[in-house]
Short mmCIF file of C-alpha atoms and ligand atoms in Angstrom, two decimals:
data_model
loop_
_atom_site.label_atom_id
_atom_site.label_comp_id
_atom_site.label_asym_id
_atom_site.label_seq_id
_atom_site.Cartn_x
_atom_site.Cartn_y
_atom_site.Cartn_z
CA UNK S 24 71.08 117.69 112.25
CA UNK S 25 70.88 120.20 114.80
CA UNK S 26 73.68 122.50 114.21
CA UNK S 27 74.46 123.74 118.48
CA UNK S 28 74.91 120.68 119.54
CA UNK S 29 77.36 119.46 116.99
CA UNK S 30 80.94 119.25 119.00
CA UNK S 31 83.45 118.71 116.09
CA UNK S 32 83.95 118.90 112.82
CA UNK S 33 86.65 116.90 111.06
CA UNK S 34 86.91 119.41 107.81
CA UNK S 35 88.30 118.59 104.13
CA UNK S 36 90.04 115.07 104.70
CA UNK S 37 89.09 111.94 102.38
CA UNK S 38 86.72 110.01 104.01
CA UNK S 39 87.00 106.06 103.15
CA UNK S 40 84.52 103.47 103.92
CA UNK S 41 84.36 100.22 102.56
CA UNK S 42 81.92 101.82 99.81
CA UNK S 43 84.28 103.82 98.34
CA UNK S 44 85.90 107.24 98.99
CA UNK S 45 84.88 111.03 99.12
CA UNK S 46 86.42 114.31 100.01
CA UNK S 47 83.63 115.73 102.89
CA UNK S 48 83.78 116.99 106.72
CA UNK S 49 82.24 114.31 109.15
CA UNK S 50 80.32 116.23 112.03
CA UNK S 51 80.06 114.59 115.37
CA UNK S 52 77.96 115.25 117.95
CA UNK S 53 77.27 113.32 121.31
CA UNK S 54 79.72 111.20 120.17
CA UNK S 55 78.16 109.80 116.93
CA UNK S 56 78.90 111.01 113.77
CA UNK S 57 75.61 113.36 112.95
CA UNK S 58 76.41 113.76 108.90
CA UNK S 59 79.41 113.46 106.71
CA UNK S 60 78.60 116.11 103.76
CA UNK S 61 80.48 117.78 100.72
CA UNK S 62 83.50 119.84 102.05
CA UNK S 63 81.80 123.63 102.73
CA UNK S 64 78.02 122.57 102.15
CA UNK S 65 77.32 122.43 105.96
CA UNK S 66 79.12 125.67 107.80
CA UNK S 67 80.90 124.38 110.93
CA UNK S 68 78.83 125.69 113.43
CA UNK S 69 79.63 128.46 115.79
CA UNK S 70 81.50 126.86 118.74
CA UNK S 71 82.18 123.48 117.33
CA UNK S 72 85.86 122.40 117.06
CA UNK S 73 87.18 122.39 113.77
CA UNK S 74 89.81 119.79 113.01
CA UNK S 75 91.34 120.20 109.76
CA UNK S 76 92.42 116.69 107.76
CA UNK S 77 93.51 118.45 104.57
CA UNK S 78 96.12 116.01 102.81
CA UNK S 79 95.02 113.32 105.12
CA UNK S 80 92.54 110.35 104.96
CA UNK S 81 89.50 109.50 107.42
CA UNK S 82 89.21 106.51 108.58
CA UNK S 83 86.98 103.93 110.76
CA UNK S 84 88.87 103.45 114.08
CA UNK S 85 90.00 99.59 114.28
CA UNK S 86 87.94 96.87 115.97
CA UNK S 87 90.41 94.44 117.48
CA UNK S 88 88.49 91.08 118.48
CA UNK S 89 91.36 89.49 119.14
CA UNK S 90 93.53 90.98 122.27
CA UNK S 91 95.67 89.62 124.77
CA UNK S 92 95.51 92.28 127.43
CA UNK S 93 96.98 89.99 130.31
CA UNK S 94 94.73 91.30 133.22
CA UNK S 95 94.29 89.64 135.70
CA UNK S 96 97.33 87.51 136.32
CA UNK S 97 99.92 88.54 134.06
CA UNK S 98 100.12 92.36 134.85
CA UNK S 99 103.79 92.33 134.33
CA UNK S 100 103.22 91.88 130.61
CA UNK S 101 100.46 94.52 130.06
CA UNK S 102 97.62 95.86 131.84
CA UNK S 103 94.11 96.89 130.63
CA UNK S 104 95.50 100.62 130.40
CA UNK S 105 98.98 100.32 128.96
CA UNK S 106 97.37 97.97 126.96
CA UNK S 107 94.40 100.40 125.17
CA UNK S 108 96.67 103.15 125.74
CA UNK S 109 99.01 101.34 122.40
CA UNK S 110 95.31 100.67 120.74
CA UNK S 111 94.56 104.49 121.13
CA UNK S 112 98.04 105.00 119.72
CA UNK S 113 97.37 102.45 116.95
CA UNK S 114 94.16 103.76 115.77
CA UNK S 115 92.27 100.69 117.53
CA UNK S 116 89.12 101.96 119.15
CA UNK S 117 87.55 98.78 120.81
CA UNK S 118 89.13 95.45 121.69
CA UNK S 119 88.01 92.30 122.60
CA UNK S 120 90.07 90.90 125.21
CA UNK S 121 91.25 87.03 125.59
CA UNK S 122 90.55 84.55 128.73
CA UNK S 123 93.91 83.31 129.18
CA UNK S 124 94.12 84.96 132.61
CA UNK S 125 94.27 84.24 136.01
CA UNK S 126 91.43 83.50 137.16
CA UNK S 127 90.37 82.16 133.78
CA UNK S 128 87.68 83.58 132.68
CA UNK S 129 84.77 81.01 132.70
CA UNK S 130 82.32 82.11 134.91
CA UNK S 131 79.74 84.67 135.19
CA UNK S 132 81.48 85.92 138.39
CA UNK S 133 84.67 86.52 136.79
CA UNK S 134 83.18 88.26 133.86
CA UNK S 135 81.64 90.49 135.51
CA UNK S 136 84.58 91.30 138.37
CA UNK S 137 86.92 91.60 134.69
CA UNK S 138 84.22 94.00 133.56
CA UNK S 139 84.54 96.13 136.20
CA UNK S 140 88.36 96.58 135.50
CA UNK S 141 87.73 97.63 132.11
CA UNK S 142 84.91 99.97 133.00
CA UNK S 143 87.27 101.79 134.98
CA UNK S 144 90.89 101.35 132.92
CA UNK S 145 90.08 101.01 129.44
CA UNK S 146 90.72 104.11 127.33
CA UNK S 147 88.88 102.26 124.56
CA UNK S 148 85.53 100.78 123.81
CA UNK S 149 86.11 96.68 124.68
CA UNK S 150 84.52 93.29 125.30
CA UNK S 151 85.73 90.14 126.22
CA UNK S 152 85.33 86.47 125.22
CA UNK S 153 85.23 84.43 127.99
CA UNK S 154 85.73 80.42 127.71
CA UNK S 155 83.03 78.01 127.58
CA UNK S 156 84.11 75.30 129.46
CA UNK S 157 81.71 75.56 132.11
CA UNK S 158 78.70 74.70 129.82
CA UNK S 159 76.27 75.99 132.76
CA UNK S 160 78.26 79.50 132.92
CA UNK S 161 77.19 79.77 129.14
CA UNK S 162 74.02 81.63 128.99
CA UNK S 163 74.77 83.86 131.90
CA UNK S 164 78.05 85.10 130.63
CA UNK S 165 76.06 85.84 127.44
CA UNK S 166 73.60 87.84 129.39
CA UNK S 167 76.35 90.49 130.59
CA UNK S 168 77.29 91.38 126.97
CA UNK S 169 79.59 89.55 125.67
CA UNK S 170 80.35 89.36 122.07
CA UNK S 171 81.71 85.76 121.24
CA UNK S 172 83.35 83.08 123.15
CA UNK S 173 86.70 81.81 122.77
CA UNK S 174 88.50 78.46 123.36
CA UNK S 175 92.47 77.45 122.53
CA UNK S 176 92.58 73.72 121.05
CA UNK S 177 96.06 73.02 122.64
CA UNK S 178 97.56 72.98 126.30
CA UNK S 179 101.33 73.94 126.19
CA UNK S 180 103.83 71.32 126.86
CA UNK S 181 107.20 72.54 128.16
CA UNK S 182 106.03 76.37 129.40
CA UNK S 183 103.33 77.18 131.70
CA UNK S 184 101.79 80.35 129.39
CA UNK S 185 100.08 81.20 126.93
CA UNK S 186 97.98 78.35 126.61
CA UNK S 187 97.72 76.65 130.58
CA UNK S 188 95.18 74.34 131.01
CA UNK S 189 91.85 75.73 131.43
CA UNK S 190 91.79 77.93 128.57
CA UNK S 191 92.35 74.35 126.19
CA UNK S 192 90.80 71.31 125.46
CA UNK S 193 92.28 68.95 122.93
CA UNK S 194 88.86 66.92 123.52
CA UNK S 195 86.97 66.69 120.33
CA UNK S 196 83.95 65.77 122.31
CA UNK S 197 84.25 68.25 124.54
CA UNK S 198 84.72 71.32 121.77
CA UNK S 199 81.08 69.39 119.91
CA UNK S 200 79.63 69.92 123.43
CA UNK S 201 80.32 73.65 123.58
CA UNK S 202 78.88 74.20 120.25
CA UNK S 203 75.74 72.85 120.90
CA UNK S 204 75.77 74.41 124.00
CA UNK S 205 76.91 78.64 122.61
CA UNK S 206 74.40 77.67 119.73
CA UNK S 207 71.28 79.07 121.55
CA UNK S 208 72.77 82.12 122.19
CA UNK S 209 73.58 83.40 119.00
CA UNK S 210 77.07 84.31 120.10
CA UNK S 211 80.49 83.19 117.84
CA UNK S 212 82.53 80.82 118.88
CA UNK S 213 86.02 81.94 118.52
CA UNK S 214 88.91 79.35 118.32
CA UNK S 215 92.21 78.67 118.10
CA UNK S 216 92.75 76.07 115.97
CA UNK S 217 95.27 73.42 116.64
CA UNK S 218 95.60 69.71 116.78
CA UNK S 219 97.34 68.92 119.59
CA UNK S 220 97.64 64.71 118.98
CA UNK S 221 99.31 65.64 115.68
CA UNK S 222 101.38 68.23 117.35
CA UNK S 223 102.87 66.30 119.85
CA UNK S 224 103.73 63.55 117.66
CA UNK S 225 105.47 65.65 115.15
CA UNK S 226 107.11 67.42 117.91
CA UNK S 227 108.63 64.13 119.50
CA UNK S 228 110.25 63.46 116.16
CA UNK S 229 111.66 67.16 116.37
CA UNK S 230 113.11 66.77 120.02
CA UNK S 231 114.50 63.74 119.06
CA UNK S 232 117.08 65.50 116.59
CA UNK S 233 117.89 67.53 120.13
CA UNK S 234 117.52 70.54 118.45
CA UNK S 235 115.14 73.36 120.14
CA UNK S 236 115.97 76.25 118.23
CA UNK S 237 113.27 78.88 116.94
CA UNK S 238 114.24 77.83 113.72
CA UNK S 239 113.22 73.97 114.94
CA UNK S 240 110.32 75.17 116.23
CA UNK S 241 109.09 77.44 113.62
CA UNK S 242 109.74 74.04 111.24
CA UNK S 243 107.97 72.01 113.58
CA UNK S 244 104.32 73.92 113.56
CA UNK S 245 104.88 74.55 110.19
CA UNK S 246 105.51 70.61 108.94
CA UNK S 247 103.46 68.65 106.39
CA UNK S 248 102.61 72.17 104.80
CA UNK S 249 100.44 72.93 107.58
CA UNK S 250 98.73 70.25 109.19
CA UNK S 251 98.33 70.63 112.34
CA UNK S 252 96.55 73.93 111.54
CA UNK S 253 94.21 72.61 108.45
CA UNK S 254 92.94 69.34 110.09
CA UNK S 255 91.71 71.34 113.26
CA UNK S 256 90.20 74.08 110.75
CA UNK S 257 88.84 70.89 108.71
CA UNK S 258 87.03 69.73 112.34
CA UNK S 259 86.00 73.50 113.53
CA UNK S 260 84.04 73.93 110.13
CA UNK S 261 82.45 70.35 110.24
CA UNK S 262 80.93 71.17 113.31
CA UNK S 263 79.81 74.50 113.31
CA UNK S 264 78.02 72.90 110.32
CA UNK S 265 76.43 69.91 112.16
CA UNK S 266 75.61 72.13 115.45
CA UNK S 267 74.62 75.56 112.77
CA UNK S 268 76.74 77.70 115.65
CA UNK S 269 78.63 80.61 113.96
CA UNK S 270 82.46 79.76 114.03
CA UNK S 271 85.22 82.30 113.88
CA UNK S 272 88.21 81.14 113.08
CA UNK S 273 91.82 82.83 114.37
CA UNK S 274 95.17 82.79 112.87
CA UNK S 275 94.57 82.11 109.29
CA UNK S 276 97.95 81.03 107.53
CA UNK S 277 97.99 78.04 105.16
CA UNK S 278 96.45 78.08 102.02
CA UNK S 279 94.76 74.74 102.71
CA UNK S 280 92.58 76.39 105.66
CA UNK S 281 92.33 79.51 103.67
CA UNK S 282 90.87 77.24 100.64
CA UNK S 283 88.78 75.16 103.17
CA UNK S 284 87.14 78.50 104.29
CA UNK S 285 86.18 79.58 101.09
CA UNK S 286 84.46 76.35 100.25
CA UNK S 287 82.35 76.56 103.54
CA UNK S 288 81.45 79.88 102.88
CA UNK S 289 80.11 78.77 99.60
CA UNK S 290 78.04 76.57 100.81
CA UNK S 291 76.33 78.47 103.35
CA UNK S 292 78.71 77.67 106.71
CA UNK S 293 78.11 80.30 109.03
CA UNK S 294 81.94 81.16 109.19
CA UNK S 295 84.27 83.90 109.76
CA UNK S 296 87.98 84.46 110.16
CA UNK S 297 91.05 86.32 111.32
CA UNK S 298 94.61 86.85 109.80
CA UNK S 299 96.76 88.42 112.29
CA UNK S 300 99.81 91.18 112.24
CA UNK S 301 102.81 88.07 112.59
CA UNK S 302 101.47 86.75 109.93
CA UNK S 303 100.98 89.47 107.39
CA UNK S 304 103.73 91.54 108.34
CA UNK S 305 106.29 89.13 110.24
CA UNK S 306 107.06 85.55 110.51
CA UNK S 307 109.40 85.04 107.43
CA UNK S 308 112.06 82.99 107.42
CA UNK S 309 114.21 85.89 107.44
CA UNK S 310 112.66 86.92 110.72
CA UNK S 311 112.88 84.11 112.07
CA UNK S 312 116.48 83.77 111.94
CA UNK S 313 117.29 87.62 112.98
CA UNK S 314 114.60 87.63 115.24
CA UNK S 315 114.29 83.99 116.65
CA UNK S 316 111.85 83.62 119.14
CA UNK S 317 110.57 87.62 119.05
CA UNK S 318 109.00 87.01 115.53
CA UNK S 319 106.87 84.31 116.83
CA UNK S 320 103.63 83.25 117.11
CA UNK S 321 104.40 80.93 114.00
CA UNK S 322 106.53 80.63 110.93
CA UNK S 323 104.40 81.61 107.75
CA UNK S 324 106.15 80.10 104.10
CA UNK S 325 105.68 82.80 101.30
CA UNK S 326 103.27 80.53 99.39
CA UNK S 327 101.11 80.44 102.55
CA UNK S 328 101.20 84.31 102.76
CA UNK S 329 100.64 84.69 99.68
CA UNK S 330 97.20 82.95 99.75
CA UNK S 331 96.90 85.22 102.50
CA UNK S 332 96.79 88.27 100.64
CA UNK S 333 94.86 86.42 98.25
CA UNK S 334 91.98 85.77 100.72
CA UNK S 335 92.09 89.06 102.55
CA UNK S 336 91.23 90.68 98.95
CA UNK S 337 88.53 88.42 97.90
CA UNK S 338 86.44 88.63 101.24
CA UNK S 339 87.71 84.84 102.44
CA UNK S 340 89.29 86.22 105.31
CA UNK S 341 87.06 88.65 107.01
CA UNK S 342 89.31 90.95 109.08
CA UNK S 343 92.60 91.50 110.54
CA UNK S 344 93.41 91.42 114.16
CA UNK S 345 96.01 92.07 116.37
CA UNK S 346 96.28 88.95 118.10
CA UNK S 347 98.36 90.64 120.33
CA UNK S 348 101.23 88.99 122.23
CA UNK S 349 102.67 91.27 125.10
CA UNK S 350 105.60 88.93 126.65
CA UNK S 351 108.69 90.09 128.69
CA UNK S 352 112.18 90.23 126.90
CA UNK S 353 113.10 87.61 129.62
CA UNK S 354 110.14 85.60 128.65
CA UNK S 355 111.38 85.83 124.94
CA UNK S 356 115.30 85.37 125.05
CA UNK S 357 114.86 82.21 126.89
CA UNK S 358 113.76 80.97 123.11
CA UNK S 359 116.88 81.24 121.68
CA UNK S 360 118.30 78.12 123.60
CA UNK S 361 114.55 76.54 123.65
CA UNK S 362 112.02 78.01 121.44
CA UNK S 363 109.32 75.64 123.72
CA UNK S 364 110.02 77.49 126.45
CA UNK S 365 109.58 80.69 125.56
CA UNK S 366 105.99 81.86 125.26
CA UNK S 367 105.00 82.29 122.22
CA UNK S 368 103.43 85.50 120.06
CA UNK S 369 104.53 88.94 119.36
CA UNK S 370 102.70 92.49 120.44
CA UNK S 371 101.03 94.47 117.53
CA UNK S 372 98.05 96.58 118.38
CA UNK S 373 100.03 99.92 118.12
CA UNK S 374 101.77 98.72 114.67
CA UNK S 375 99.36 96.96 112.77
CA UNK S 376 96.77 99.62 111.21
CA UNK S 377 99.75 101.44 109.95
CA UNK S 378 101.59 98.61 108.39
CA UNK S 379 98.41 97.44 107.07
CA UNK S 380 97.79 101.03 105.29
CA UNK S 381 101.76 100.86 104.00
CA UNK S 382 100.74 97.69 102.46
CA UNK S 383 97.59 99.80 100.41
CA UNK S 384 99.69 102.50 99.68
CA UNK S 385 101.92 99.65 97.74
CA UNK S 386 98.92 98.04 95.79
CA UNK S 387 98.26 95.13 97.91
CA UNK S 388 94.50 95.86 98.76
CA UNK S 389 92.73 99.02 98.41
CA UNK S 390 91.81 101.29 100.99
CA UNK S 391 88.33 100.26 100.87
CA UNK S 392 89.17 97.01 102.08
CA UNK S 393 91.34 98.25 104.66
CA UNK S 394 87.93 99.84 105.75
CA UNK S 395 86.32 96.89 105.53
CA UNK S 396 89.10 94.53 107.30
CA UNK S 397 89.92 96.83 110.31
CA UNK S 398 86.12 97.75 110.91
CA UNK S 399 83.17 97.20 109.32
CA UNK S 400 83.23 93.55 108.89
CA UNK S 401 84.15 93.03 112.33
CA UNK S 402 81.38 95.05 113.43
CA UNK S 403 79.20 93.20 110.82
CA UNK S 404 80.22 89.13 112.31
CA UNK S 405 80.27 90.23 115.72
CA UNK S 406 76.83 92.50 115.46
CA UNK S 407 78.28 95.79 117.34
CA UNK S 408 75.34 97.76 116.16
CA UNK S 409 76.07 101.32 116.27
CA UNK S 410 80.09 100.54 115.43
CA UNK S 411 82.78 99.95 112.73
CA UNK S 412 81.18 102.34 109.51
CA UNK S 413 81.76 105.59 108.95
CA UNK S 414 78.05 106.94 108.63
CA UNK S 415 75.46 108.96 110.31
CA UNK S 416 73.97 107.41 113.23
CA UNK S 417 77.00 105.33 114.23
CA UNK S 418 79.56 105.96 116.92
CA UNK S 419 82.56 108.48 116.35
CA UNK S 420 85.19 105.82 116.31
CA UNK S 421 87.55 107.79 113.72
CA UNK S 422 91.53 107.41 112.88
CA UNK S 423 92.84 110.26 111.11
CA UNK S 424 96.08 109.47 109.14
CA UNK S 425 98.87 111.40 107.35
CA UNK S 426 99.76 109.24 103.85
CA UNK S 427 102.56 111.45 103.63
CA UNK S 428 104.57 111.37 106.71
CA UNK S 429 106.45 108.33 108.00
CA UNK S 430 105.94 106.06 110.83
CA UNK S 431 109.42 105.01 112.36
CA UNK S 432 109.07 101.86 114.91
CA UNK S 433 111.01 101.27 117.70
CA UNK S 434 111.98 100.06 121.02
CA UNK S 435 111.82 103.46 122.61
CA UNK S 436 107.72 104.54 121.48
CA UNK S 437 106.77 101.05 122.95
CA UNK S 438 103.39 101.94 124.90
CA UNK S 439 102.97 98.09 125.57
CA UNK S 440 104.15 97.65 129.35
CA UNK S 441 106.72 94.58 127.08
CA UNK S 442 108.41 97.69 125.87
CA UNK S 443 109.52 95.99 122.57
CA UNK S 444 108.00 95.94 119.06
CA UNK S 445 108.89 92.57 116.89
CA UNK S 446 109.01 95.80 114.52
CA UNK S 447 111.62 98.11 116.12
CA UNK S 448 114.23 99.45 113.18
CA UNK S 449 111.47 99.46 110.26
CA UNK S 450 109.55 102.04 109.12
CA UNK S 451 106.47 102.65 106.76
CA UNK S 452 104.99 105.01 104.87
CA UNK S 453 102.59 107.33 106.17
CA UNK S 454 101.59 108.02 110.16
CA UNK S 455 98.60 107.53 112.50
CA UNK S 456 97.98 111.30 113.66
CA UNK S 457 94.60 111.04 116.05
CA UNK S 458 92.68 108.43 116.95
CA UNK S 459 88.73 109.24 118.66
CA UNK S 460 86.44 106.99 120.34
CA UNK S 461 82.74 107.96 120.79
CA UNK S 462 84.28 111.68 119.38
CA UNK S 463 86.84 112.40 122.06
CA UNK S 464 90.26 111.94 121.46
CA UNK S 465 92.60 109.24 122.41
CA UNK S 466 95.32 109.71 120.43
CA UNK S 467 96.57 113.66 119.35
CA UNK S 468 99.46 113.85 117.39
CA UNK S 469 102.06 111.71 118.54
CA UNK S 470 100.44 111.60 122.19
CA UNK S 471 97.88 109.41 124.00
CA UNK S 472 95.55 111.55 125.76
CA UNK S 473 93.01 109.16 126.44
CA UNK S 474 92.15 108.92 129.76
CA UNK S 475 91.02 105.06 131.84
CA UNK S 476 87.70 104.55 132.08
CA UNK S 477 86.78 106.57 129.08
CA UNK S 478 86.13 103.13 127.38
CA UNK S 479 82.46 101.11 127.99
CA UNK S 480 81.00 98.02 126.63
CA UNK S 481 80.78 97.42 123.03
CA UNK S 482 77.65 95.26 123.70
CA UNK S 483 76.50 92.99 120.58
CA UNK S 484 72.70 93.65 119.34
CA UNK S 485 71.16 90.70 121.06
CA UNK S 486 70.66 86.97 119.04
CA UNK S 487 67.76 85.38 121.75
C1 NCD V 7 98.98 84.15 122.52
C2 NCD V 7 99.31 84.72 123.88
O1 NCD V 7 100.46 85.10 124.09
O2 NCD V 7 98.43 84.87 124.73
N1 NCD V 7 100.16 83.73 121.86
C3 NCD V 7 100.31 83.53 120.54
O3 NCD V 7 101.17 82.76 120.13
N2 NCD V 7 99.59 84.20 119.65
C4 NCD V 7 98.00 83.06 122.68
C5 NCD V 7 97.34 82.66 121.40
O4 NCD V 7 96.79 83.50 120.69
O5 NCD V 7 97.34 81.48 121.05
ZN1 ZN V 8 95.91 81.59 119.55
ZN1 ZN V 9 95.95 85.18 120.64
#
């Protein structure tokens, strides 16, 4: 370690990794973290910048694979920099964005013209998982970087957004196709699963009883204790066996798929999966009656949340995402009359690290997992090199956090161009007080001070 060029020093806070936890000062220099050593051992050097964590705790800065950033097309929900400007106040350092945009993305051409809008209004490191509909687009969007692809199995009925057609197939054919055709790349294939047949079946029966409410709805995609989600994840993990193409699974929330998982995994399945902010911190009954259609994405029953937990701690799932939501208020209070109407999901990415860090200071999984859950195993399944552990050699991507202040959400700190959290009125213990990507900071003490175009490609080590 050379000790002139080192530009900061974060000094006496508790560093936790998914290894365990030590009190030491992290030094950073050209943007990667240079050594992490005993509190005093090292001096800081002369002309360094000291930040002092005493009382507070280190951690990695969150890896988000799964972001709905809504640009192109759907700019009056979010943008690329309102959007990172909420991870930077979140403690999320890199996202990976979603293709349900306009344009879609499917194309090498569209990649890259997205690309450029990160590259020059992202305030975080990001990536973005394009669709893989066009099987001849596949290798050449994995050429520009990419870090998984990402299909929805269901079109919306009754609403035009968030799942048009384009980013869905409810083709099994079709999805066995794009798995033999991502295989030679190496890549993940992200989905959302879904069966739509089922669905729409179970639905007619619904509409029948004329009743639309989010309550109805939340029922609905809930019924037969979770079918329509577990015989899609029962397909997804049948053929990422028969094609041996990595699968990553999104919005984990029955037990049955969680149990399903855990048996692949066993048996060698080259699988990895998601549990998402609704559904850890949101989406009980009790929300869904106060909060109707703002609490949803989907309805999750305690038992199912419960297995939740249980998976999260025993390495099952893999990570937690945002799975981030933006919609309009208008967009939302339409699904109070019609819950199908409304488009669905909820925005997180400037809540869920610190809810998810209340929930450790209560018991529910240690702070090594949290570690683990927000960064390192993302980093791990999705190969981002030089990302996601706190350790020499790997990028400064740090979140620095007060266990003994508050965090109070609401309405009016809303960075998210939506400018509501499903969240507003609660509050949990302890508060995110600076957030660093590559070493500079993002996020200072209640303010983002990132600046657009700071972000750049969180490119995957390459598979061919
Ligand atoms: C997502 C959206 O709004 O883009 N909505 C949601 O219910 N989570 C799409 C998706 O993740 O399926
Ligand atoms: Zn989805
Ligand atoms: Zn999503």
């Amino acid at each position: 370690m050379s000790g002139s060029s080192i530009a900061s020093v974060i000094t006496n806070g508790t560093v936790i990794t998914g290894a365990g936890r030590e009190n030491a000062d992290v030094f950073i220099s050209d943007g990667k973290i240079a050594a992490i050593a005993s509190p005093g051992v090292i001096p800081v050097p002369e002309g360094a910048r000291e930040i002092d964590a005493s009382g507070c705790w280190v951690l990695p800065g969150m890896i988000d694979v799964h972001v709905h950033l809504r640009e192109p097309g759907y700019v009056h929900k979010e943008d690329i920099t309102t959007c990172t400007q909420a991870a930077a106040a979140g403690g999320v350092t890199t996202v990976f964005g979603m293709p349900n945009l306009n344009p879609v993305t499917k194309s090498r051409a569209i990649l890259d013209d997205l690309f450029e809008l990160y590259d020059t209004k992202s305030l975080v490191d990001w990536n973005h998982n394009p669709v893989p509909s066009e099987l001849d687009e596949v290798l050449a969007m994995a050429d520009a970087g990419i870090a998984a692809y990402k299909i929805y199995m269901v079109v919306d009925t009754g609403r035009d957004y968030p799942h048009p057609s384009g980013t869905g197939i409810h083709d099994n054919g079709h999805l066995l196709r794009m798995f033999e055709a991502i295989n030679p790349t190496g890549l993940p294939f992200m989905v959302h699963p879904h069966d739509q047949a089922i669905m729409d079946v179970i639905e007619q029966s619904h509409w029948d009883r004329g009743d639309r409410s989010p309550k109805a709805y939340a029922e609905t995609l809930a019924t037969h204790n979770g079918l329509i989600w577990d015989t899609a994840i029962a397909t997804l993990l049948r053929m990422s066996e028969a094609t041996d193409t990595k699968l990553h699974i999104v919005h984990m929330q029955t037990a049955g798929s969680i149990e399903m998982v855990r048996q692949a995994k066993k048996r060698g399945v080259k699988v990895s999966c998601e549990v998402n902010h609704w559904a850890l911190f949101l989406s009980t009954w009790n929300d869904v009656e106060e909060l109707g259609p703002y609490a949803l994405s989907y309805w999750v029953p305690d038992n199912h949340r419960e297995a939740i937990w249980e998976g999260l701690n025993d390495g099952t799932i893999d990570m937690v995402s945002s799975d981030h939501a933006p919609h309009t208020r208008e967009e939302k209070e339409v699904g109070w009359e019609d819950c199908w109407a409304c488009h669905t999901g909820t925005p997180g990415i400037q809540d869920q690290y610190a809810l998810l860090l209340d929930c450790a200071i209560d018991g529910k999984l240690s702070l090594e997992r949290v570690a683990q859950v927000v960064a390192e195993s993302p980093a791990t399944e999705f190969r981002l090199g030089n990302k996601g552990f706190l350790r020499p050699g790997f990028d400064a991507d740090i979140m620095i956090f007060d266990p003994l202040d508050t965090t109070k959400y609401s309405n009016e700190t809303v960075l998210s161009r939506c400018g509501w959290t499903p969240y507003d009125g609660r509050s949990s213990k302890g508060t995110i007080v600076r957030t660093m990507v590559r070493g500079a900071d993002v996020f200072d003490n209640g303010a983002v001070v990132g600046v657009p175009g700071w972000g750049q490609l969180a490119r995957p080590t390459p598979f061919r």
